[in-house]
Short mmCIF file of C-alpha atoms in Angstrom, two decimals:
data_model
loop_
_atom_site.label_atom_id
_atom_site.label_comp_id
_atom_site.label_asym_id
_atom_site.label_seq_id
_atom_site.Cartn_x
_atom_site.Cartn_y
_atom_site.Cartn_z
CA THR I 897 4.55 10.98 -8.74
CA ASP I 898 6.17 7.43 -8.99
CA VAL I 899 7.84 4.76 -11.18
CA GLY I 900 4.87 4.33 -13.72
CA THR I 901 5.65 8.02 -14.98
CA ALA I 902 8.44 6.55 -16.95
CA GLY I 903 6.19 6.37 -20.11
CA SER I 904 8.61 4.91 -22.61
CA ARG I 905 9.78 1.15 -22.45
CA ALA I 906 13.54 1.08 -21.93
CA LYS I 907 15.30 -2.34 -22.70
CA ILE I 908 15.35 -2.92 -18.97
CA LEU I 909 12.77 -0.98 -17.02
CA VAL I 910 13.08 -2.66 -13.50
CA PRO I 911 16.66 -4.57 -12.37
CA ASP I 912 16.20 -8.29 -12.81
CA PHE I 913 15.48 -9.37 -9.30
CA HIS I 914 17.15 -12.96 -10.16
CA GLN I 915 20.68 -11.53 -10.39
CA SER I 916 21.01 -10.34 -6.62
CA VAL I 917 19.56 -10.19 -3.61
CA LYS I 918 21.30 -8.49 -0.36
CA LEU I 919 21.44 -10.68 2.58
CA LYS I 920 21.08 -8.01 5.12
CA TYR I 921 17.53 -7.63 3.62
CA VAL I 922 16.97 -11.02 4.27
CA LYS I 923 18.03 -10.85 7.83
CA LEU I 924 15.73 -7.76 8.45
CA GLY I 925 12.70 -9.86 7.29
CA TYR I 926 13.82 -12.75 9.83
CA HIS I 927 14.10 -9.94 12.63
CA TYR I 928 10.62 -8.82 11.76
CA LEU I 929 9.56 -12.58 12.05
CA ILE I 930 11.13 -13.44 15.32
CA SER I 931 10.09 -10.14 16.95
CA ASN I 932 6.22 -11.43 16.22
CA LEU I 933 6.88 -14.82 17.74
CA PHE I 934 7.86 -13.53 20.62
CA SER I 935 4.72 -14.67 22.56
CA LEU I 936 4.19 -18.08 20.58
CA SER I 937 7.65 -19.08 21.50
CA PHE I 938 6.42 -19.55 25.24
CA ILE I 939 3.41 -21.97 24.38
CA PRO I 940 5.54 -25.00 23.93
CA LEU I 941 7.68 -24.15 26.98
CA ILE I 942 4.38 -24.06 29.11
CA ILE I 943 2.91 -27.27 27.49
CA ILE I 944 6.39 -29.03 28.59
CA THR I 945 6.16 -27.47 31.92
CA LEU I 946 2.47 -29.01 32.74
CA ILE I 947 2.98 -32.25 31.39
CA HIS I 948 6.02 -32.78 33.59
CA PHE I 949 3.98 -31.42 36.61
CA PHE I 950 1.28 -33.77 35.99
CA GLN I 951 3.43 -36.98 35.34
CA THR I 952 4.56 -36.46 39.11
CA GLN I 953 2.19 -38.54 41.47
CA ASN I 954 1.86 -35.77 44.12
CA LEU I 955 3.97 -32.66 45.24
CA ASN I 956 5.25 -34.65 48.09
CA GLN I 957 7.29 -36.60 45.58
CA LEU I 958 8.80 -33.58 44.20
CA TRP I 959 10.92 -33.33 48.03
CA LEU I 960 11.95 -36.92 47.58
CA LEU I 961 13.83 -36.38 44.45
CA HIS I 962 17.55 -37.45 44.53
CA ASP I 963 18.51 -34.10 43.74
CA HIS I 964 17.10 -31.80 46.32
CA TYR I 965 17.55 -28.98 43.77
CA ASN I 966 14.97 -29.98 41.42
CA LEU I 967 12.20 -28.50 43.17
CA ILE I 968 14.16 -25.02 43.09
CA ARG I 969 14.79 -25.55 39.69
CA MET I 970 11.11 -26.34 38.94
CA LEU I 971 9.93 -23.18 40.76
CA THR I 972 12.39 -21.06 39.22
CA PHE I 973 11.92 -22.45 35.73
CA THR I 974 7.99 -22.14 36.13
CA GLY I 975 8.15 -18.49 37.41
CA PHE I 976 10.40 -17.67 34.54
CA ILE I 977 7.53 -18.95 32.19
CA VAL I 978 4.73 -17.13 33.92
CA PHE I 979 6.69 -14.08 33.86
CA ALA I 980 7.47 -14.31 30.29
CA PHE I 981 3.95 -14.99 29.53
CA THR I 982 2.51 -12.50 31.28
CA LEU I 983 4.87 -10.07 29.55
CA SER I 984 4.14 -11.36 26.30
CA VAL I 985 0.07 -11.03 26.88
CA HIS I 986 0.98 -7.10 28.11
CA LYS I 987 2.91 -6.42 24.82
CA ARG I 988 0.55 -8.49 22.73
CA GLN I 989 -0.43 -6.14 19.69
CA ARG I 990 -4.09 -5.08 19.09
CA ALA I 991 -5.47 -6.36 15.83
CA VAL I 992 -6.47 -3.78 13.46
CA TYR I 993 -9.58 -4.19 11.24
CA LEU I 994 -10.63 -2.56 7.99
CA VAL I 995 -14.42 -2.20 8.40
CA ASP I 996 -14.96 -0.61 4.57
CA PHE I 997 -13.49 1.54 2.25
CA SER I 998 -14.90 3.90 -0.29
CA CYS I 999 -13.21 5.27 -3.57
CA PHE I 1000 -14.43 8.42 -5.32
CA ARG I 1001 -16.04 8.57 -8.58
CA PRO I 1002 -16.04 11.64 -10.25
CA ALA I 1003 -18.64 13.27 -12.53
CA ASP I 1004 -19.18 12.19 -16.02
CA HIS I 1005 -18.35 15.62 -17.49
CA LEU I 1006 -14.96 15.59 -16.25
CA LYS I 1007 -13.71 12.88 -18.49
CA ALA I 1008 -11.05 13.33 -20.61
CA PRO I 1009 -10.90 11.10 -23.70
CA PHE I 1010 -7.56 10.99 -25.70
CA HIS I 1011 -8.42 13.18 -28.60
CA SER I 1012 -9.97 15.75 -26.28
CA PHE I 1013 -6.82 15.72 -24.44
CA ILE I 1014 -4.60 16.53 -26.95
CA GLN I 1015 -7.01 18.94 -28.78
CA HIS I 1016 -7.17 20.65 -25.50
CA SER I 1017 -3.41 20.80 -25.06
CA HIS I 1018 -2.91 22.48 -28.36
CA LEU I 1019 -5.82 25.06 -27.71
CA THR I 1020 -4.24 26.30 -24.64
CA GLY I 1021 -1.00 27.71 -26.40
CA ASP I 1022 1.33 26.68 -23.92
CA PHE I 1023 3.02 23.37 -25.81
CA ASP I 1024 5.19 23.62 -28.84
CA ASP I 1025 4.73 20.93 -31.36
CA SER I 1026 7.36 18.78 -29.99
CA SER I 1027 5.89 18.58 -26.72
CA LEU I 1028 2.31 18.00 -28.07
CA ASP I 1029 3.72 14.99 -30.21
CA PHE I 1030 5.73 14.01 -27.13
CA GLN I 1031 2.46 13.70 -25.14
CA ARG I 1032 0.66 12.03 -27.70
CA LYS I 1033 3.15 9.41 -27.76
CA ILE I 1034 3.07 8.88 -23.97
CA LEU I 1035 -0.89 8.60 -24.12
CA LEU I 1036 -0.70 5.92 -26.65
CA ARG I 1037 1.63 3.84 -24.34
CA SER I 1038 0.26 4.74 -21.05
CA GLY I 1039 -2.52 2.17 -20.82
CA LEU I 1040 -5.20 4.68 -20.10
CA GLY I 1041 -8.52 4.70 -21.37
CA ASP I 1042 -10.74 7.22 -22.56
CA GLU I 1043 -12.94 7.65 -19.42
CA THR I 1044 -10.55 8.84 -16.89
CA TYR I 1045 -11.10 12.34 -15.30
CA VAL I 1046 -9.05 15.59 -14.93
CA PRO I 1047 -10.27 18.43 -12.68
CA GLU I 1048 -12.92 21.15 -13.62
CA ALA I 1049 -10.20 23.92 -13.80
CA MET I 1050 -8.43 21.95 -16.56
CA HIS I 1051 -11.51 22.01 -18.78
CA TYR I 1052 -11.39 25.66 -19.46
CA ILE I 1053 -9.50 27.15 -22.24
CA PRO I 1054 -7.25 28.61 -21.12
CA PRO I 1055 -7.09 26.32 -17.98
CA ARG I 1056 -7.80 28.21 -14.39
CA PRO I 1057 -5.85 26.82 -11.96
CA SER I 1058 -5.86 28.37 -8.61
CA ILE I 1059 -5.90 27.78 -4.85
CA SER I 1060 -9.79 28.31 -4.79
CA ALA I 1061 -10.10 25.52 -7.83
CA ALA I 1062 -7.77 23.21 -5.91
CA ARG I 1063 -9.65 23.53 -2.73
CA CYS I 1064 -12.88 22.94 -4.65
CA GLU I 1065 -11.09 19.53 -6.13
CA ALA I 1066 -9.74 18.45 -2.92
CA GLU I 1067 -13.57 18.94 -1.27
CA SER I 1068 -15.18 16.88 -4.02
CA VAL I 1069 -12.96 14.25 -3.59
CA MET I 1070 -12.66 13.80 -0.07
CA PHE I 1071 -15.91 14.53 0.94
CA GLY I 1072 -17.51 12.27 -2.01
CA ALA I 1073 -15.43 9.48 -0.62
CA LEU I 1074 -16.28 10.05 3.01
CA GLU I 1075 -20.07 10.70 2.43
CA ASN I 1076 -20.09 7.30 0.73
CA LEU I 1077 -18.28 5.38 3.58
CA PHE I 1078 -20.35 6.75 6.05
CA VAL I 1079 -23.71 5.65 4.54
CA ASN I 1080 -21.95 2.15 3.94
CA THR I 1081 -21.08 1.56 7.15
CA ASN I 1082 -23.53 3.70 9.15
CA LEU I 1083 -20.68 5.76 11.01
CA ASN I 1084 -21.55 8.60 12.59
CA PRO I 1085 -18.47 11.12 12.14
CA LYS I 1086 -18.46 12.19 15.90
CA GLU I 1087 -17.29 8.47 16.49
CA ILE I 1088 -13.92 8.93 14.42
CA GLY I 1089 -11.01 9.33 17.07
CA ILE I 1090 -8.05 9.27 14.54
CA LEU I 1091 -7.80 11.07 11.05
CA VAL I 1092 -5.02 10.57 8.69
CA VAL I 1093 -5.22 12.58 5.47
CA ASN I 1094 -2.40 12.15 2.75
CA CYS I 1095 -1.93 14.41 -0.17
CA SER I 1096 1.69 14.94 -1.76
CA LEU I 1097 1.37 18.18 -3.80
CA PHE I 1098 -1.46 20.27 -2.35
CA ASN I 1099 -1.00 21.31 1.42
CA PRO I 1100 -3.11 24.49 2.09
CA THR I 1101 -3.71 26.26 5.33
CA PRO I 1102 -5.92 25.18 7.14
CA SER I 1103 -4.70 21.71 6.30
CA LEU I 1104 -6.79 18.93 4.44
CA SER I 1105 -7.73 17.30 7.60
CA SER I 1106 -8.87 20.37 9.13
CA MET I 1107 -11.28 20.77 6.06
CA ILE I 1108 -12.62 17.52 6.95
CA VAL I 1109 -12.92 18.20 10.50
CA ASN I 1110 -14.83 21.53 9.78
CA LYS I 1111 -17.03 20.01 7.27
CA TYR I 1112 -18.24 17.06 9.42
CA ASN I 1113 -18.10 18.81 12.73
CA LEU I 1114 -15.59 16.36 14.25
CA ARG I 1115 -15.03 15.84 17.98
CA SER I 1116 -12.40 18.47 19.71
CA ASN I 1117 -9.86 15.88 20.89
CA ILE I 1118 -9.66 13.82 17.42
CA MET I 1119 -5.95 13.03 16.63
CA SER I 1120 -5.74 14.53 12.83
CA PHE I 1121 -2.63 14.20 11.04
CA ASN I 1122 -1.79 15.40 7.32
CA LEU I 1123 0.71 13.85 5.40
CA GLY I 1124 2.43 15.84 2.51
CA GLY I 1125 5.14 15.60 -0.15
CA MET I 1126 5.34 11.58 0.26
CA GLY I 1127 4.12 10.38 -3.26
CA CYS I 1128 2.13 7.65 -4.38
CA SER I 1129 3.44 5.31 -1.46
CA ALA I 1130 1.80 7.58 1.08
CA GLY I 1131 -1.39 5.88 1.19
CA VAL I 1132 0.31 2.85 2.90
CA ILE I 1133 2.22 4.91 5.15
CA ALA I 1134 -1.09 6.64 6.28
CA ILE I 1135 -2.31 3.13 7.00
CA ASP I 1136 0.98 2.27 8.85
CA LEU I 1137 0.59 5.36 11.20
CA ALA I 1138 -3.45 4.87 11.66
CA ARG I 1139 -2.59 0.98 12.92
CA ASP I 1140 0.18 2.19 15.33
CA LEU I 1141 -2.18 5.04 16.74
CA LEU I 1142 -4.95 2.33 17.18
CA ARG I 1143 -2.70 -0.42 18.80
CA VAL I 1144 -2.03 2.05 21.83
CA GLN I 1145 -5.58 3.63 22.01
CA LYS I 1146 -8.62 2.20 24.14
CA ASP I 1147 -10.67 -0.20 22.70
CA ASN I 1148 -13.67 0.97 20.31
CA THR I 1149 -11.60 3.54 18.35
CA TYR I 1150 -12.04 4.42 14.70
CA ALA I 1151 -9.57 5.66 12.52
CA VAL I 1152 -10.17 7.06 8.91
CA VAL I 1153 -7.74 7.61 6.42
CA VAL I 1154 -7.96 9.44 3.23
CA SER I 1155 -5.69 9.32 0.58
CA THR I 1156 -5.89 11.48 -2.49
CA GLU I 1157 -3.86 13.78 -4.77
CA ASN I 1158 -4.51 17.13 -6.44
CA ILE I 1159 -4.09 18.06 -9.95
CA THR I 1160 -5.39 21.60 -10.12
CA GLN I 1161 -2.41 23.38 -9.32
CA ASN I 1162 0.06 20.91 -10.34
CA TRP I 1163 -0.49 21.00 -14.23
CA TYR I 1164 2.71 21.54 -16.09
CA PHE I 1165 2.66 24.11 -18.83
CA GLY I 1166 5.89 24.14 -20.08
CA ASN I 1167 8.01 22.08 -22.46
CA LYS I 1168 10.63 20.15 -20.53
CA LYS I 1169 9.96 16.44 -21.48
CA SER I 1170 10.60 15.06 -18.15
CA MET I 1171 7.99 17.07 -16.35
CA LEU I 1172 5.20 16.57 -19.34
CA ILE I 1173 4.67 13.16 -18.51
CA PRO I 1174 2.54 13.49 -15.16
CA ASN I 1175 0.35 15.63 -17.25
CA CYS I 1176 -0.63 12.59 -19.41
CA LEU I 1177 -0.97 9.74 -16.53
CA PHE I 1178 -2.27 11.46 -13.37
CA ARG I 1179 -5.94 11.74 -12.95
CA VAL I 1180 -8.66 12.68 -10.19
CA GLY I 1181 -9.25 10.18 -7.54
CA GLY I 1182 -9.41 9.59 -4.21
CA SER I 1183 -10.36 7.02 -1.11
CA ALA I 1184 -11.45 6.82 2.28
CA VAL I 1185 -10.60 3.73 4.49
CA LEU I 1186 -12.27 2.98 7.94
CA LEU I 1187 -10.29 1.04 10.54
CA SER I 1188 -11.19 -0.25 13.88
CA ASN I 1189 -9.54 -1.85 16.99
CA ASN I 1190 -12.67 -2.80 18.31
CA SER I 1191 -12.75 -6.80 18.27
CA ALA I 1192 -16.68 -6.45 18.17
CA ASP I 1193 -16.17 -5.11 14.65
CA ARG I 1194 -14.65 -8.49 13.30
CA THR I 1195 -18.27 -9.67 12.69
CA ARG I 1196 -18.97 -6.83 10.27
CA ALA I 1197 -15.22 -6.00 8.91
CA LYS I 1198 -13.98 -7.00 5.56
CA TYR I 1199 -10.09 -7.27 6.50
CA LYS I 1200 -7.45 -7.78 8.80
CA LEU I 1201 -4.10 -6.08 8.68
CA VAL I 1202 -1.39 -8.57 8.67
CA HIS I 1203 1.92 -6.54 8.08
CA VAL I 1204 3.06 -3.51 6.71
CA VAL I 1205 6.61 -3.49 5.33
CA ARG I 1206 8.34 0.30 4.23
CA THR I 1207 11.29 0.79 2.59
CA HIS I 1208 13.06 4.23 2.09
CA CYS I 1209 16.05 4.85 -0.16
CA GLY I 1210 16.12 8.52 0.24
CA ALA I 1211 19.76 8.38 1.95
CA ASP I 1212 20.84 7.94 -1.44
CA ASP I 1213 21.37 11.10 -3.43
CA LYS I 1214 20.03 9.70 -6.89
CA ALA I 1215 17.10 8.02 -5.21
CA PHE I 1216 16.40 11.27 -3.31
CA ARG I 1217 16.26 13.43 -6.65
CA CYS I 1218 14.76 10.92 -8.94
CA VAL I 1219 11.25 12.56 -8.53
CA TYR I 1220 11.86 16.19 -7.94
CA GLN I 1221 9.53 19.03 -7.79
CA GLU I 1222 11.15 22.21 -9.20
CA GLU I 1223 11.13 24.96 -11.91
CA ASP I 1224 12.03 24.95 -15.21
CA THR I 1225 14.40 27.33 -17.05
CA LEU I 1226 11.24 29.73 -17.85
CA GLY I 1227 10.20 29.49 -14.02
CA LYS I 1228 7.28 27.03 -14.67
CA THR I 1229 6.60 24.46 -12.03
CA GLY I 1230 6.54 20.76 -12.57
CA VAL I 1231 7.72 17.40 -11.44
CA SER I 1232 10.84 16.26 -12.82
CA LEU I 1233 11.86 12.57 -13.47
CA SER I 1234 15.30 11.65 -13.77
CA LYS I 1235 16.99 9.00 -16.04
CA ASP I 1236 17.60 6.97 -12.94
CA LEU I 1237 13.68 6.69 -11.86
CA MET I 1238 13.46 3.01 -13.22
CA ARG I 1239 16.52 1.39 -11.80
CA ILE I 1240 16.08 2.99 -8.35
CA ALA I 1241 12.54 1.80 -8.25
CA GLY I 1242 13.50 -1.55 -9.14
CA LEU I 1243 15.84 -1.65 -6.52
CA SER I 1244 13.52 -0.38 -3.77
CA LEU I 1245 10.92 -2.97 -4.95
CA LYS I 1246 13.30 -5.69 -4.37
CA THR I 1247 14.49 -4.60 -1.06
CA ASN I 1248 10.91 -4.44 0.07
CA ILE I 1249 9.71 -7.76 -1.05
CA THR I 1250 13.09 -9.33 -0.06
CA THR I 1251 12.31 -8.11 3.71
CA LEU I 1252 8.62 -9.03 3.16
CA GLY I 1253 9.07 -12.66 2.15
CA PRO I 1254 10.29 -14.09 5.55
CA LEU I 1255 6.80 -12.92 7.01
CA VAL I 1256 4.39 -14.55 4.44
CA LEU I 1257 6.20 -17.46 2.44
CA PRO I 1258 5.48 -20.88 3.27
CA VAL I 1259 8.13 -22.66 5.14
CA THR I 1260 9.23 -24.78 2.04
CA GLN I 1261 9.71 -21.54 -0.13
CA GLN I 1262 11.86 -19.92 2.82
CA LEU I 1263 14.03 -22.74 2.76
CA ARG I 1264 14.73 -23.27 -0.77
CA PHE I 1265 15.27 -19.45 -1.16
CA PHE I 1266 17.68 -19.26 1.75
CA ALA I 1267 19.76 -22.46 0.77
CA ASN I 1268 20.06 -20.87 -2.65
CA LEU I 1269 21.14 -17.62 -1.25
CA VAL I 1270 23.84 -18.92 1.22
CA PHE I 1271 25.05 -21.40 -1.46
CA SER I 1272 25.53 -18.55 -4.17
CA LYS I 1273 27.11 -16.52 -1.29
CA ILE I 1274 29.58 -18.88 -0.39
CA SER I 1275 30.64 -20.21 -3.97
CA LYS I 1276 30.34 -16.71 -5.25
CA SER I 1277 28.57 -18.27 -8.23
CA ASP I 1278 27.24 -16.07 -10.78
CA ALA I 1279 23.93 -18.17 -10.97
CA LYS I 1280 20.50 -16.66 -10.73
CA ILE I 1281 19.16 -16.10 -7.27
CA TYR I 1282 15.96 -18.13 -6.80
CA ILE I 1283 12.99 -15.91 -6.50
CA PRO I 1284 10.22 -17.51 -4.22
CA ASP I 1285 6.69 -18.27 -5.62
CA PHE I 1286 4.72 -15.09 -4.23
CA LYS I 1287 1.84 -16.62 -5.45
CA LEU I 1288 1.92 -19.31 -2.78
CA ALA I 1289 1.41 -16.30 -0.11
CA PHE I 1290 -0.87 -14.09 -1.80
CA ASP I 1291 -4.13 -14.79 -3.43
CA HIS I 1292 -4.71 -11.08 -4.83
CA PHE I 1293 -2.15 -8.33 -5.97
CA CYS I 1294 -3.04 -4.72 -5.90
CA ILE I 1295 0.37 -3.29 -7.51
CA HIS I 1296 -0.01 0.54 -7.78
CA ALA I 1297 -1.18 1.68 -11.11
CA GLY I 1298 1.58 4.25 -11.77
CA GLY I 1299 2.18 3.13 -15.48
CA ARG I 1300 2.00 0.22 -17.91
CA ALA I 1301 5.25 -0.67 -18.22
CA VAL I 1302 6.01 -1.08 -14.41
CA ILE I 1303 2.98 -3.46 -14.33
CA ASP I 1304 4.70 -5.28 -17.14
CA GLU I 1305 8.01 -5.64 -15.59
CA LEU I 1306 6.30 -6.88 -12.25
CA GLU I 1307 4.57 -9.42 -13.90
CA LYS I 1308 7.37 -11.00 -15.54
CA ASN I 1309 9.80 -10.50 -12.85
CA LEU I 1310 7.48 -12.12 -10.03
CA ASP I 1311 6.32 -14.51 -12.56
CA LEU I 1312 2.74 -13.44 -11.85
CA LEU I 1313 -0.33 -14.51 -14.06
CA PRO I 1314 -2.38 -11.81 -16.04
CA VAL I 1315 -5.41 -12.35 -13.52
CA HIS I 1316 -3.16 -11.13 -10.95
CA VAL I 1317 -2.16 -7.75 -12.61
CA GLU I 1318 -5.66 -7.64 -14.04
CA PRO I 1319 -6.84 -5.05 -11.31
CA SER I 1320 -4.03 -3.04 -11.68
CA ARG I 1321 -4.08 -2.67 -15.71
CA MET I 1322 -8.08 -2.49 -15.74
CA THR I 1323 -7.59 0.60 -12.99
CA LEU I 1324 -4.97 2.26 -15.07
CA HIS I 1325 -7.17 2.08 -18.18
CA ARG I 1326 -10.41 3.17 -16.29
CA PHE I 1327 -9.15 5.95 -13.70
CA GLY I 1328 -5.36 6.63 -14.82
CA ASN I 1329 -2.97 7.03 -12.16
CA THR I 1330 -4.89 8.23 -8.95
CA SER I 1331 -1.52 8.35 -7.03
CA SER I 1332 -1.96 6.70 -3.62
CA SER I 1333 -5.59 5.69 -4.04
CA SER I 1334 -4.83 3.65 -6.78
CA ILE I 1335 -4.16 0.39 -4.71
CA TRP I 1336 -7.96 0.85 -3.19
CA TYR I 1337 -9.39 1.29 -6.83
CA GLU I 1338 -7.69 -2.08 -7.60
CA LEU I 1339 -9.13 -3.77 -4.56
CA ALA I 1340 -12.66 -2.43 -5.15
CA TYR I 1341 -12.22 -4.19 -8.77
CA ILE I 1342 -11.32 -7.48 -7.05
CA GLU I 1343 -14.47 -7.12 -4.86
CA ALA I 1344 -16.50 -6.26 -7.71
CA LYS I 1345 -15.55 -9.48 -9.64
CA GLY I 1346 -16.43 -11.52 -6.42
CA ARG I 1347 -12.91 -12.92 -6.16
CA VAL I 1348 -12.09 -12.42 -2.36
CA ASN I 1349 -13.07 -15.28 -0.33
CA LYS I 1350 -12.53 -15.82 3.43
CA GLY I 1351 -9.07 -16.43 4.48
CA ASN I 1352 -7.78 -14.83 1.02
CA LYS I 1353 -4.48 -12.75 1.33
CA VAL I 1354 -4.28 -9.39 -0.47
CA TRP I 1355 -0.93 -7.82 -1.10
CA GLN I 1356 -1.15 -4.21 -1.74
CA ILE I 1357 2.34 -2.34 -2.90
CA ALA I 1358 3.06 0.99 -3.67
CA PHE I 1359 6.22 3.48 -4.64
CA GLY I 1360 6.57 6.84 -4.82
CA SER I 1361 8.99 10.00 -4.67
CA GLY I 1362 11.77 10.12 -1.80
CA PHE I 1363 12.39 6.97 -2.85
CA LYS I 1364 9.97 4.73 -1.34
CA CYS I 1365 8.34 1.34 -1.59
CA ASN I 1366 5.84 0.28 0.63
CA SER I 1367 3.74 -2.91 1.37
CA ALA I 1368 0.50 -3.84 3.13
CA VAL I 1369 -0.95 -7.34 3.57
CA TRP I 1370 -4.40 -8.02 4.49
CA GLU I 1371 -6.36 -11.24 5.35
CA ALA I 1372 -10.35 -11.33 4.48
CA ILE I 1373 -12.12 -12.14 7.38
CA ARG I 1374 -15.38 -13.25 5.51
CA ASP I 1375 -16.46 -13.67 1.83
CA VAL I 1376 -16.31 -10.22 0.61
CA LYS I 1377 -18.85 -8.50 -1.81
CA PRO I 1378 -18.56 -5.07 -3.16
CA SER I 1379 -19.78 -2.11 -1.02
CA PRO I 1380 -22.82 0.07 -2.38
CA ASN I 1381 -21.90 2.62 -4.82
CA GLY I 1382 -18.62 1.35 -5.65
CA PRO I 1383 -16.33 2.83 -8.48
CA TRP I 1384 -16.76 -0.06 -10.63
CA GLU I 1385 -20.50 -0.63 -9.99
CA ASP I 1386 -22.11 0.10 -13.51
CA CYS I 1387 -19.22 -0.88 -15.66
CA ILE I 1388 -17.44 -3.98 -13.99
CA ASP I 1389 -19.10 -6.41 -16.66
CA LYS I 1390 -17.01 -4.58 -19.35
CA TYR I 1391 -13.94 -5.49 -17.76
CA PRO I 1392 -11.43 -6.89 -18.23
CA VAL I 1393 -10.77 -5.11 -21.70
CA GLU I 1394 -7.99 -5.77 -24.37
CA ILE I 1395 -5.37 -2.95 -24.14
CA PHE I 1396 -3.00 -2.54 -27.09
#
């Protein structure tokens, strides 16, 4: 669940980023920057040493210098440089490439048009008139279109949620995305060395990752992980985990990340308003991503992973409980959304982008931002903080399609253009909130439009329960074309559509 499930428009949905920025998060961003520059810092020193060495006529002249300590100093300095450079090479982080990814496209009979959704909700007999009217209003404001999908079990009257039905939904989504990925990349499943699966609300035994191992008869020494309960931002967390594992594994290792959510057993059949919103927004979807640490894959890969920045606000009690799975007074299970959700989401987002800024922004933007920040702290002025122009750092934005209101607020606060939030709006309209996989439907949209060129930077940003806000930055290695059998293949010409 996520910030997008707030539904109705409050006067201020997300805190105004221009009002305050905490200096500690700026420091954290620069700490990341300096840590990554460890290797590069020695290059100028090596060049200076070589120039000084070759400017000397010959080695014998070193012994004739007036200060007999010069030779010792020279050798000591050179030894330090060699040691530091060797250490930096040893610590150099291995590049991680995104070879390709695939998004699941459900069958047409699973579509849930607006009128059918409301009619079905009425016929189940689980909702009173007030709840039905509330869901109708949420759908009208949601930004969802008539072609989103709900699982098979929800199409029956009455619905038939069960563990068996939930397994069927998980299998169809995960296997559908994986099989398309294997075909497009010509990957033998036996080559997979790392498997990471994330699904927040459905965690059966055996796990979802074990279901994949069993289905494709993956090798016995595979490193498999199953992430649960981490919300819509778990897709970026899964990428981060796979990246860390790839960096310490031997060359020629493949990692597959599968991101999905399961709706079948998590549909709410009660009348508590704060638990009804997920029914209106969440829809069937999933993605599979192939990552590699093999430098030879650079020639066929689409992107290189540049940065991952994760923000967790769970130490605060209100942040921890703002998205909370629980039972209502009648014992019906659902996910409850607190009134603090939007405020907390905005604060976590601001923290994340403040940390990310020093890593990605041009020097001119960083200097202007930092000078403005220092001046405001010294003068204790109430003037607005200068928010850097992230359009100078990124060419494409994949903002988690959690809800229409949040997309609107991010567009305003980050001063984005309509084309920048178009992938998020259209993904929400066509597929709904597919949780952690939504950022991949958005990237698939940008590719289908033919907008990704070599050197372009893509910013994926997602937020979810906990409360968390996570960012991933990718750089296009080549001009990227959409992969076969993509989710937008037969409808991209219809988009963008006007949303009322």
